[in-house]
mmCIF file of C-alpha atoms and ligand atoms in Angstrom:
data_model
loop_
_atom_site.group_PDB
_atom_site.id
_atom_site.type_symbol
_atom_site.label_atom_id
_atom_site.label_comp_id
_atom_site.label_asym_id
_atom_site.label_seq_id
_atom_site.Cartn_x
_atom_site.Cartn_y
_atom_site.Cartn_z
ATOM 1 C CA MET B 721 -20.413 35.466 0.230
ATOM 2 C CA SER B 722 -19.768 32.992 3.592
ATOM 3 C CA ILE B 723 -20.415 34.564 6.786
ATOM 4 C CA SER B 724 -16.618 33.489 7.501
ATOM 5 C CA LYS B 725 -15.397 35.741 4.563
ATOM 6 C CA VAL B 726 -18.169 38.509 6.075
ATOM 7 C CA LEU B 727 -16.186 39.330 9.288
ATOM 8 C CA ILE B 728 -12.578 38.600 8.071
ATOM 9 C CA ASN B 729 -13.506 41.048 5.164
ATOM 10 C CA TRP B 730 -15.280 43.450 8.328
ATOM 11 C CA TYR B 731 -11.954 42.689 10.458
ATOM 12 C CA ASN B 732 -9.681 43.343 8.410
ATOM 13 C CA GLN B 733 -11.427 47.007 8.049
ATOM 14 C CA ASN B 734 -12.272 48.166 10.954
ATOM 15 C CA LYS B 735 -10.432 46.041 14.054
ATOM 16 C CA ARG B 736 -8.664 47.561 17.032
ATOM 17 C CA ASP B 737 -4.842 48.145 16.215
ATOM 18 C CA LEU B 738 -3.807 46.566 20.107
ATOM 19 C CA PRO B 739 0.008 45.066 21.197
ATOM 20 C CA TRP B 740 -0.436 41.665 20.541
ATOM 21 C CA ARG B 741 -1.850 41.409 17.031
ATOM 22 C CA GLU B 742 1.893 42.271 15.934
ATOM 23 C CA THR B 743 3.115 38.523 16.377
ATOM 24 C CA ASN B 744 1.991 35.409 16.065
ATOM 25 C CA ASN B 745 4.300 34.432 19.342
ATOM 26 C CA PRO B 746 2.781 31.531 21.481
ATOM 27 C CA TYR B 747 4.314 32.857 24.885
ATOM 28 C CA ILE B 748 2.825 36.860 23.370
ATOM 29 C CA ILE B 749 -0.432 35.138 22.441
ATOM 30 C CA TRP B 750 -0.732 32.699 25.883
ATOM 31 C CA VAL B 751 0.327 36.329 28.015
ATOM 32 C CA SER B 752 -2.384 38.289 26.478
ATOM 33 C CA GLU B 753 -5.305 35.831 26.275
ATOM 34 C CA ILE B 754 -4.039 35.497 30.289
ATOM 35 C CA ILE B 755 -4.358 38.483 31.103
ATOM 36 C CA LEU B 756 -7.554 39.287 28.629
ATOM 37 C CA GLN B 757 -9.219 36.812 31.104
ATOM 38 C CA GLN B 758 -9.781 38.646 33.906
ATOM 39 C CA THR B 759 -10.161 42.717 33.214
ATOM 40 C CA ARG B 760 -11.403 44.941 30.330
ATOM 41 C CA VAL B 761 -8.720 45.372 26.884
ATOM 42 C CA ASN B 762 -7.928 49.021 28.097
ATOM 43 C CA GLN B 763 -6.590 48.645 31.362
ATOM 44 C CA GLY B 764 -5.113 45.070 30.565
ATOM 45 C CA ILE B 765 -2.972 46.398 27.775
ATOM 46 C CA SER B 766 -0.556 48.491 30.240
ATOM 47 C CA TYR B 767 -0.284 45.320 32.373
ATOM 48 C CA PHE B 768 0.921 42.733 29.413
ATOM 49 C CA TYR B 769 3.033 45.534 28.629
ATOM 50 C CA ARG B 770 4.880 45.333 32.380
ATOM 51 C CA PHE B 771 4.717 41.272 31.822
ATOM 52 C CA ILE B 772 6.619 40.905 28.803
ATOM 53 C CA GLU B 773 8.502 44.275 30.246
ATOM 54 C CA GLN B 774 9.565 41.771 32.656
ATOM 55 C CA TYR B 775 8.857 38.637 31.005
ATOM 56 C CA PRO B 776 10.178 39.099 27.511
ATOM 57 C CA ASP B 777 10.519 35.502 26.964
ATOM 58 C CA ILE B 778 9.628 32.158 28.367
ATOM 59 C CA LYS B 779 12.303 31.035 29.932
ATOM 60 C CA SER B 780 12.777 34.508 31.632
ATOM 61 C CA LEU B 781 9.000 34.036 33.575
ATOM 62 C CA ALA B 782 10.193 30.272 34.236
ATOM 63 C CA SER B 783 13.505 31.541 36.013
ATOM 64 C CA ASP B 784 11.800 34.477 38.141
ATOM 65 C CA PRO B 785 11.091 33.628 42.155
ATOM 66 C CA ILE B 786 7.296 33.384 41.439
ATOM 67 C CA ASP B 787 6.261 35.368 44.777
ATOM 68 C CA ASN B 788 7.897 38.450 42.006
ATOM 69 C CA ILE B 789 5.127 37.292 39.023
ATOM 70 C CA LEU B 790 2.502 37.243 42.146
ATOM 71 C CA ARG B 791 4.169 40.779 42.565
ATOM 72 C CA LEU B 792 3.478 41.950 39.261
ATOM 73 C CA TRP B 793 0.187 40.180 38.796
ATOM 74 C CA GLN B 794 -0.624 42.017 41.441
ATOM 75 C CA GLY B 795 -4.474 44.431 41.137
ATOM 76 C CA LEU B 796 -5.379 41.784 38.146
ATOM 77 C CA GLY B 797 -6.787 38.848 40.387
ATOM 78 C CA TYR B 798 -7.370 34.985 40.459
ATOM 79 C CA TYR B 799 -3.987 34.769 41.029
ATOM 80 C CA SER B 800 -4.111 31.027 40.221
ATOM 81 C CA ARG B 801 -3.724 31.954 36.830
ATOM 82 C CA ALA B 802 -0.480 33.430 37.429
ATOM 83 C CA ARG B 803 0.987 30.203 39.670
ATOM 84 C CA ASN B 804 -0.214 28.623 37.110
ATOM 85 C CA MET B 805 1.054 30.533 34.407
ATOM 86 C CA TYR B 806 4.512 29.730 36.471
ATOM 87 C CA GLN B 807 3.928 26.230 35.792
ATOM 88 C CA THR B 808 3.315 25.997 32.262
ATOM 89 C CA ALA B 809 6.492 27.604 31.580
ATOM 90 C CA ASN B 810 8.599 25.407 33.915
ATOM 91 C CA THR B 811 6.933 22.341 31.797
ATOM 92 C CA ILE B 812 7.634 24.284 28.550
ATOM 93 C CA VAL B 813 11.098 24.909 29.342
ATOM 94 C CA ASN B 814 11.825 21.179 30.843
ATOM 95 C CA GLU B 815 9.547 18.992 29.080
ATOM 96 C CA TYR B 816 9.348 20.760 25.502
ATOM 97 C CA ASN B 817 12.912 22.257 25.262
ATOM 98 C CA GLY B 818 11.505 25.710 25.777
ATOM 99 C CA LEU B 819 9.019 25.502 22.429
ATOM 100 C CA PHE B 820 5.693 25.951 23.173
ATOM 101 C CA PRO B 821 3.770 22.401 21.526
ATOM 102 C CA LYS B 822 2.701 23.339 18.295
ATOM 103 C CA GLU B 823 -1.024 21.803 18.710
ATOM 104 C CA TYR B 824 -4.360 22.270 20.205
ATOM 105 C CA SER B 825 -4.520 18.701 21.122
ATOM 106 C CA GLU B 826 -0.825 19.158 23.550
ATOM 107 C CA ILE B 827 -1.606 22.941 24.118
ATOM 108 C CA ILE B 828 -4.867 22.084 26.393
ATOM 109 C CA LYS B 829 -2.761 19.522 28.346
ATOM 110 C CA LEU B 830 -0.742 22.432 30.088
ATOM 111 C CA LYS B 831 -1.461 23.292 33.318
ATOM 112 C CA GLY B 832 -3.759 26.602 33.237
ATOM 113 C CA ILE B 833 -4.803 26.634 29.425
ATOM 114 C CA GLY B 834 -8.423 25.672 28.853
ATOM 115 C CA GLU B 835 -10.458 25.126 25.466
ATOM 116 C CA TYR B 836 -10.163 28.585 24.707
ATOM 117 C CA THR B 837 -6.530 29.955 24.798
ATOM 118 C CA ALA B 838 -5.783 26.147 23.609
ATOM 119 C CA ALA B 839 -7.534 26.986 20.543
ATOM 120 C CA ALA B 840 -6.543 30.760 20.000
ATOM 121 C CA ILE B 841 -2.530 29.399 20.081
ATOM 122 C CA ALA B 842 -2.843 26.962 18.221
ATOM 123 C CA SER B 843 -4.530 28.974 15.235
ATOM 124 C CA PHE B 844 -3.222 32.228 15.720
ATOM 125 C CA CYS B 845 0.198 30.716 16.016
ATOM 126 C CA PHE B 846 -0.249 27.920 14.244
ATOM 127 C CA ASN B 847 -3.000 27.976 11.652
ATOM 128 C CA GLU B 848 -4.986 25.093 13.286
ATOM 129 C CA PRO B 849 -8.316 25.695 12.397
ATOM 130 C CA VAL B 850 -10.314 25.014 15.880
ATOM 131 C CA ALA B 851 -12.875 27.700 16.903
ATOM 132 C CA VAL B 852 -12.360 29.476 20.127
ATOM 133 C CA ILE B 853 -15.685 30.736 22.128
ATOM 134 C CA ASP B 854 -15.119 33.151 24.398
ATOM 135 C CA GLY B 855 -18.076 35.215 25.321
ATOM 136 C CA ASN B 856 -18.639 37.338 22.139
ATOM 137 C CA VAL B 857 -18.601 34.519 20.175
ATOM 138 C CA HIS B 858 -21.016 33.031 22.370
ATOM 139 C CA ARG B 859 -23.437 35.613 21.736
ATOM 140 C CA PHE B 860 -23.083 36.065 18.562
ATOM 141 C CA ILE B 861 -23.636 32.585 17.640
ATOM 142 C CA SER B 862 -26.621 32.328 19.501
ATOM 143 C CA ARG B 863 -28.235 35.671 18.077
ATOM 144 C CA PHE B 864 -26.981 35.181 14.787
ATOM 145 C CA TYR B 865 -28.349 31.065 14.499
ATOM 146 C CA GLY B 866 -31.594 31.771 17.157
ATOM 147 C CA ILE B 867 -29.713 29.431 19.949
ATOM 148 C CA ASN B 868 -31.132 29.707 23.450
ATOM 149 C CA ASP B 869 -29.620 27.495 25.362
ATOM 150 C CA PRO B 870 -27.122 27.995 28.035
ATOM 151 C CA ILE B 871 -23.766 27.645 27.032
ATOM 152 C CA ALA B 872 -23.227 26.547 30.408
ATOM 153 C CA SER B 873 -25.609 23.747 29.489
ATOM 154 C CA SER B 874 -23.687 20.558 28.240
ATOM 155 C CA LYS B 875 -26.350 20.787 25.194
ATOM 156 C CA GLY B 876 -25.270 24.199 24.911
ATOM 157 C CA LYS B 877 -22.037 24.005 24.833
ATOM 158 C CA PHE B 878 -21.636 21.386 22.007
ATOM 159 C CA ILE B 879 -24.322 23.266 19.886
ATOM 160 C CA PHE B 880 -22.083 26.591 19.941
ATOM 161 C CA LYS B 881 -18.843 24.577 19.985
ATOM 162 C CA LYS B 882 -20.805 22.886 15.844
ATOM 163 C CA LEU B 883 -21.495 25.592 14.932
ATOM 164 C CA ALA B 884 -18.415 27.829 16.150
ATOM 165 C CA ASN B 885 -15.937 25.337 13.566
ATOM 166 C CA GLU B 886 -18.639 24.528 11.305
ATOM 167 C CA ILE B 887 -18.077 28.526 10.185
ATOM 168 C CA ILE B 888 -14.355 28.982 10.236
ATOM 169 C CA ASP B 889 -12.433 29.455 7.179
ATOM 170 C CA ASN B 890 -10.018 26.190 7.544
ATOM 171 C CA LEU B 891 -7.535 28.304 5.079
ATOM 172 C CA ASN B 892 -7.002 31.040 7.869
ATOM 173 C CA PRO B 893 -8.424 29.548 10.796
ATOM 174 C CA GLY B 894 -6.461 32.416 13.036
ATOM 175 C CA ILE B 895 -7.594 35.686 11.493
ATOM 176 C CA HIS B 896 -11.093 34.098 11.500
ATOM 177 C CA ASN B 897 -11.020 33.866 14.896
ATOM 178 C CA GLN B 898 -9.576 37.061 15.795
ATOM 179 C CA ALA B 899 -12.428 38.285 13.366
ATOM 180 C CA ILE B 900 -15.989 37.159 14.969
ATOM 181 C CA MET B 901 -14.146 37.699 18.656
ATOM 182 C CA GLU B 902 -13.594 41.606 17.189
ATOM 183 C CA PHE B 903 -17.031 41.470 15.820
ATOM 184 C CA GLY B 904 -18.524 39.948 18.938
ATOM 185 C CA ALA B 905 -16.835 42.940 21.259
ATOM 186 C CA LEU B 906 -17.145 45.763 18.528
ATOM 187 C CA ILE B 907 -20.931 45.191 16.804
ATOM 188 C CA CYS B 908 -22.572 42.473 18.820
ATOM 189 C CA THR B 909 -21.786 43.820 21.696
ATOM 190 C CA PRO B 910 -23.587 43.014 24.825
ATOM 191 C CA LYS B 911 -26.004 46.163 25.004
ATOM 192 C CA ASN B 912 -26.931 48.383 21.691
ATOM 193 C CA PRO B 913 -25.975 46.570 18.910
ATOM 194 C CA GLN B 914 -24.998 47.674 16.014
ATOM 195 C CA CYS B 915 -27.474 45.774 14.381
ATOM 196 C CA SER B 916 -28.559 48.592 11.890
ATOM 197 C CA ASN B 917 -24.457 48.502 10.833
ATOM 198 C CA CYS B 918 -24.230 45.089 10.660
ATOM 199 C CA PRO B 919 -23.139 43.205 7.313
ATOM 200 C CA LEU B 920 -24.769 40.392 8.640
ATOM 201 C CA ASN B 921 -28.102 41.928 9.796
ATOM 202 C CA GLU B 922 -30.274 40.593 6.647
ATOM 203 C CA GLU B 923 -29.526 36.558 7.762
ATOM 204 C CA CYS B 924 -29.349 37.366 11.112
ATOM 205 C CA TYR B 925 -32.684 35.681 13.366
ATOM 206 C CA ALA B 926 -32.613 37.749 16.288
ATOM 207 C CA PHE B 927 -32.609 41.045 14.027
ATOM 208 C CA ILE B 928 -34.940 39.519 11.992
ATOM 209 C CA ASN B 929 -36.997 37.576 14.316
ATOM 210 C CA ASN B 930 -36.805 40.969 17.187
ATOM 211 C CA GLN B 931 -35.138 38.432 19.809
ATOM 212 C CA VAL B 932 -32.138 40.701 20.185
ATOM 213 C CA SER B 933 -32.128 41.335 23.632
ATOM 214 C CA GLU B 934 -33.621 38.114 24.661
ATOM 215 C CA LEU B 935 -30.342 36.493 23.632
ATOM 216 C CA PRO B 936 -28.074 34.667 24.798
ATOM 217 C CA ILE B 937 -29.737 33.000 27.528
ATOM 218 C CA LYS B 938 -28.258 34.536 30.645
ATOM 219 C CA LYS B 939 -26.771 31.616 33.285
ATOM 220 C CA LYS B 940 -28.039 31.782 36.680
ATOM 221 C CA LYS B 941 -25.857 33.909 38.308
ATOM 222 C CA ASN B 942 -23.604 31.781 41.211
ATOM 223 C CA LYS B 943 -24.344 32.381 44.574
ATOM 224 C CA ILE B 944 -22.042 34.969 46.627
ATOM 225 C CA SER B 945 -21.022 33.733 49.653
ATOM 226 C CA LYS B 946 -20.335 37.180 52.414
ATOM 227 C CA ARG B 947 -16.878 36.670 54.468
ATOM 228 C CA TYR B 948 -15.632 39.004 57.193
ATOM 229 C CA PHE B 949 -12.276 40.213 57.992
ATOM 230 C CA ASN B 950 -10.767 41.985 60.889
ATOM 231 C CA TYR B 951 -7.505 42.876 59.592
ATOM 232 C CA LEU B 952 -4.833 44.090 62.739
ATOM 233 C CA HIS B 953 -2.251 46.809 61.783
ATOM 234 C CA ILE B 954 0.074 45.741 64.427
ATOM 235 C CA THR B 955 2.789 48.121 64.868
ATOM 236 C CA TYR B 956 5.667 48.453 65.790
ATOM 237 C CA ASN B 957 8.554 50.920 65.712
ATOM 238 C CA ASP B 958 8.513 51.262 61.541
ATOM 239 C CA LYS B 959 7.923 47.441 61.431
ATOM 240 C CA THR B 960 4.952 46.218 60.590
ATOM 241 C CA PHE B 961 3.222 42.830 61.080
ATOM 242 C CA ILE B 962 2.582 40.305 58.106
ATOM 243 C CA GLU B 963 2.443 36.334 57.354
ATOM 244 C CA LYS B 964 1.851 34.481 53.546
ATOM 245 C CA ARG B 965 -0.783 33.265 53.078
ATOM 246 C CA VAL B 966 -1.154 29.207 52.101
ATOM 247 C CA ASP B 967 -4.647 27.920 52.733
ATOM 248 C CA ASN B 968 -6.298 26.030 49.543
ATOM 249 C CA ASP B 969 -8.520 30.051 49.629
ATOM 250 C CA ILE B 970 -8.394 33.182 47.820
ATOM 251 C CA TRP B 971 -4.867 34.909 47.487
ATOM 252 C CA ASN B 972 -3.243 31.371 47.897
ATOM 253 C CA SER B 973 1.074 32.554 48.567
ATOM 254 C CA LEU B 974 -0.429 36.391 48.799
ATOM 255 C CA TYR B 975 1.254 38.482 52.051
ATOM 256 C CA GLN B 976 -2.053 39.672 53.870
ATOM 257 C CA LEU B 977 -1.724 41.490 57.851
ATOM 258 C CA PRO B 978 -2.593 39.113 60.418
ATOM 259 C CA LEU B 979 -6.723 38.368 60.365
ATOM 260 C CA ILE B 980 -9.193 37.590 62.395
ATOM 261 C CA GLU B 981 -12.024 36.439 60.824
ATOM 262 C CA THR B 982 -15.593 36.396 61.346
ATOM 263 C CA ASN B 983 -18.590 34.865 60.559
ATOM 264 C CA VAL B 984 -20.218 37.638 60.889
ATOM 265 C CA LYS B 985 -19.254 41.366 61.320
ATOM 266 C CA SER B 986 -17.542 42.093 64.208
ATOM 267 C CA THR B 987 -17.190 45.045 67.222
ATOM 268 C CA LEU B 988 -13.473 46.098 68.264
ATOM 269 C CA LYS B 989 -15.003 44.136 72.178
ATOM 270 C CA GLU B 990 -15.732 40.433 70.106
ATOM 271 C CA LEU B 991 -12.840 40.250 68.446
ATOM 272 C CA GLU B 992 -11.026 41.395 71.401
ATOM 273 C CA ASP B 993 -12.597 38.042 72.928
ATOM 274 C CA GLN B 994 -11.386 35.258 69.887
ATOM 275 C CA PRO B 995 -8.298 33.397 70.803
ATOM 276 C CA LEU B 996 -5.512 35.061 68.307
ATOM 277 C CA TRP B 997 -5.826 38.232 69.596
ATOM 278 C CA PHE B 998 -4.970 37.093 72.499
ATOM 279 C CA ASN B 999 -1.812 34.969 71.208
ATOM 280 C CA LEU B 1000 -1.131 38.239 69.769
ATOM 281 C CA PHE B 1001 -1.277 40.897 72.307
ATOM 282 C CA GLU B 1002 -0.293 38.933 74.961
ATOM 283 C CA LYS B 1003 2.577 40.454 77.694
ATOM 284 C CA THR B 1004 2.380 43.420 75.348
ATOM 285 C CA ASN B 1005 0.864 46.919 75.881
ATOM 286 C CA ILE B 1006 -1.273 47.817 72.931
ATOM 287 C CA LYS B 1007 -2.930 51.528 71.261
ATOM 288 C CA ILE B 1008 -5.632 51.072 69.041
ATOM 289 C CA ILE B 1009 -4.710 54.050 66.469
ATOM 290 C CA HIS B 1010 -7.313 54.005 64.034
ATOM 291 C CA VAL B 1011 -10.377 51.896 63.274
ATOM 292 C CA SER B 1012 -12.008 51.745 59.419
ATOM 293 C CA GLU B 1013 -14.858 51.867 58.224
ATOM 294 C CA LEU B 1014 -16.087 48.342 57.116
ATOM 295 C CA ILE B 1015 -14.932 48.398 53.154
ATOM 296 C CA LYS B 1016 -17.077 46.450 50.863
ATOM 297 C CA HIS B 1017 -14.849 44.201 48.478
ATOM 298 C CA GLN B 1018 -15.670 42.262 45.627
ATOM 299 C CA LEU B 1019 -14.585 39.451 44.437
ATOM 300 C CA SER B 1020 -15.557 36.550 41.383
ATOM 301 C CA HIS B 1021 -17.908 34.403 44.199
ATOM 302 C CA GLN B 1022 -17.085 36.222 47.488
ATOM 303 C CA GLN B 1023 -18.017 39.519 48.679
ATOM 304 C CA LEU B 1024 -15.429 40.945 51.306
ATOM 305 C CA HIS B 1025 -16.283 42.327 54.381
ATOM 306 C CA THR B 1026 -13.117 44.102 55.979
ATOM 307 C CA ARG B 1027 -12.365 46.674 58.454
ATOM 308 C CA PHE B 1028 -8.282 47.761 59.208
ATOM 309 C CA TYR B 1029 -7.844 48.123 63.186
ATOM 310 C CA ARG B 1030 -4.253 49.941 63.202
ATOM 311 C CA ILE B 1031 -2.400 49.037 67.398
ATOM 312 C CA GLU B 1032 0.013 49.867 68.334
ATOM 313 C CA ILE B 1033 2.622 48.008 70.517
ATOM 314 C CA ASP B 1034 5.112 48.746 73.036
ATOM 315 C CA ASN B 1035 6.879 45.030 72.314
ATOM 316 C CA PRO B 1036 6.070 41.968 70.216
ATOM 317 C CA ASN B 1037 5.607 38.461 72.090
ATOM 318 C CA ASN B 1038 6.725 35.876 70.872
ATOM 319 C CA TYR B 1039 3.803 34.464 69.043
ATOM 320 C CA ILE B 1040 4.115 37.040 66.794
ATOM 321 C CA GLN B 1041 7.493 36.857 66.426
ATOM 322 C CA SER B 1042 7.724 33.142 65.514
ATOM 323 C CA ASN B 1043 4.279 33.339 63.277
ATOM 324 C CA TYR B 1044 4.589 37.103 61.512
ATOM 325 C CA ILE B 1045 6.912 38.622 59.034
ATOM 326 C CA SER B 1046 8.521 41.797 60.260
ATOM 327 C CA VAL B 1047 8.845 44.108 57.943
ATOM 328 C CA ASN B 1048 9.474 48.256 57.267
ATOM 329 C CA HIS B 1049 6.801 49.771 56.029
ATOM 330 C CA SER B 1050 8.123 51.224 53.236
ATOM 331 C CA ASP B 1051 9.270 47.827 52.244
ATOM 332 C CA ILE B 1052 5.989 46.336 51.893
ATOM 333 C CA HIS B 1053 5.484 46.599 48.065
ATOM 334 C CA GLN B 1054 7.982 43.958 48.168
ATOM 335 C CA TYR B 1055 5.799 41.246 49.307
ATOM 336 C CA GLY B 1056 2.407 39.864 46.540
ATOM 337 C CA ILE B 1057 0.037 42.045 48.380
ATOM 338 C CA PRO B 1058 -4.114 41.670 47.291
ATOM 339 C CA LYS B 1059 -5.382 44.353 45.771
ATOM 340 C CA LEU B 1060 -7.744 45.126 49.157
ATOM 341 C CA ILE B 1061 -4.752 45.435 51.536
ATOM 342 C CA ASP B 1062 -2.664 47.616 49.012
ATOM 343 C CA ASN B 1063 -5.602 49.993 48.848
ATOM 344 C CA TYR B 1064 -5.529 50.118 52.883
ATOM 345 C CA PHE B 1065 -1.459 51.238 52.697
ATOM 346 C CA ALA B 1066 -2.249 53.626 49.995
ATOM 347 C CA ASN B 1067 -4.694 55.323 51.760
ATOM 348 C CA SER B 1068 -3.908 54.947 55.242
ATOM 349 C CA LEU B 1069 -1.126 56.784 57.378
ATOM 350 C CA TYR B 1070 1.397 55.581 58.246
HETATM 351 S S1 SF4 X 727 -27.672 41.748 13.531
HETATM 352 FE FE1 SF4 X 727 -27.773 42.440 15.906
HETATM 353 S S2 SF4 X 727 -28.241 40.882 16.510
HETATM 354 FE FE2 SF4 X 727 -27.588 39.925 14.863
HETATM 355 S S3 SF4 X 727 -25.554 39.397 14.127
HETATM 356 FE FE3 SF4 X 727 -25.720 41.626 13.435
HETATM 357 S S4 SF4 X 727 -25.438 43.006 15.259
HETATM 358 FE FE4 SF4 X 727 -26.159 41.144 15.825
#
């Protein structure tokens, strides 16, 4: 029996019941794949339902303001993915008459859709025989064939792609792709794979040669940079002040409190010497109500060390009025804000 046949048989008996498995609608598959790129399946399901309820089709996504989409995306991180989805939804509505293109070569041209997602949509929805290679597929192939090149290398990428496309079932590429991914997720797992129950263990290189824990070869970890954020939660009566992030940086287009970023951990005294502090509080009486602990917040390539300063003012000066948006505290969640600030509000007494 071919490898694909074994995987598909296993899949038909063991697959998890997931909402996006009930359809071959490319819009639904696209949304689920983008959500799953940034969260585990169990957490992703609730986001998926919320997203599909709000935006049941591509036209509803394309026609809503981006701020609403970012707000819904809150907590998933990687906000650029939500922005790319919005752009792609508009491209499909305007240039493809609202219909997803059917071929891999066209799908991959869309903003934010890479090789993996394009292969998933083309094979699941349109039965095009193009292999998906996610972490699960990579791990299975590396172990089964004994490939010790890292997938991040150009040689590794070439080999994994070639093998994945060689074993695909040309008549059932969509099921094959789902089967191999599910197999990697449930049987050929990163830790403690179920080799003794694996229907392919007699042919598996890593199992036969006792190399399961050595494969796949891990890529070098990216260097994590540290940043120091000092957020000023400035309140005036029931108002607080926020701004939109616009730089080409994390959280682009989300809203935040006035921020003083420093190169190292800073004291209140040191912040008071910063030009922004002077601008915000010139000709204003201030009262420091609360200073938070230093909070460590991990992003993919950055570690944010953040402190929140709750500061009451007796009148907002011209600078604050012209550079920040004044919002009622109860309305703050109408704005898309990063999880870090959302957590602060959830835990702070206003
Ligand atoms: S025998 Fe173990 S390592 Fe090999 S494919 Fe099966 S689960 Fe993966």
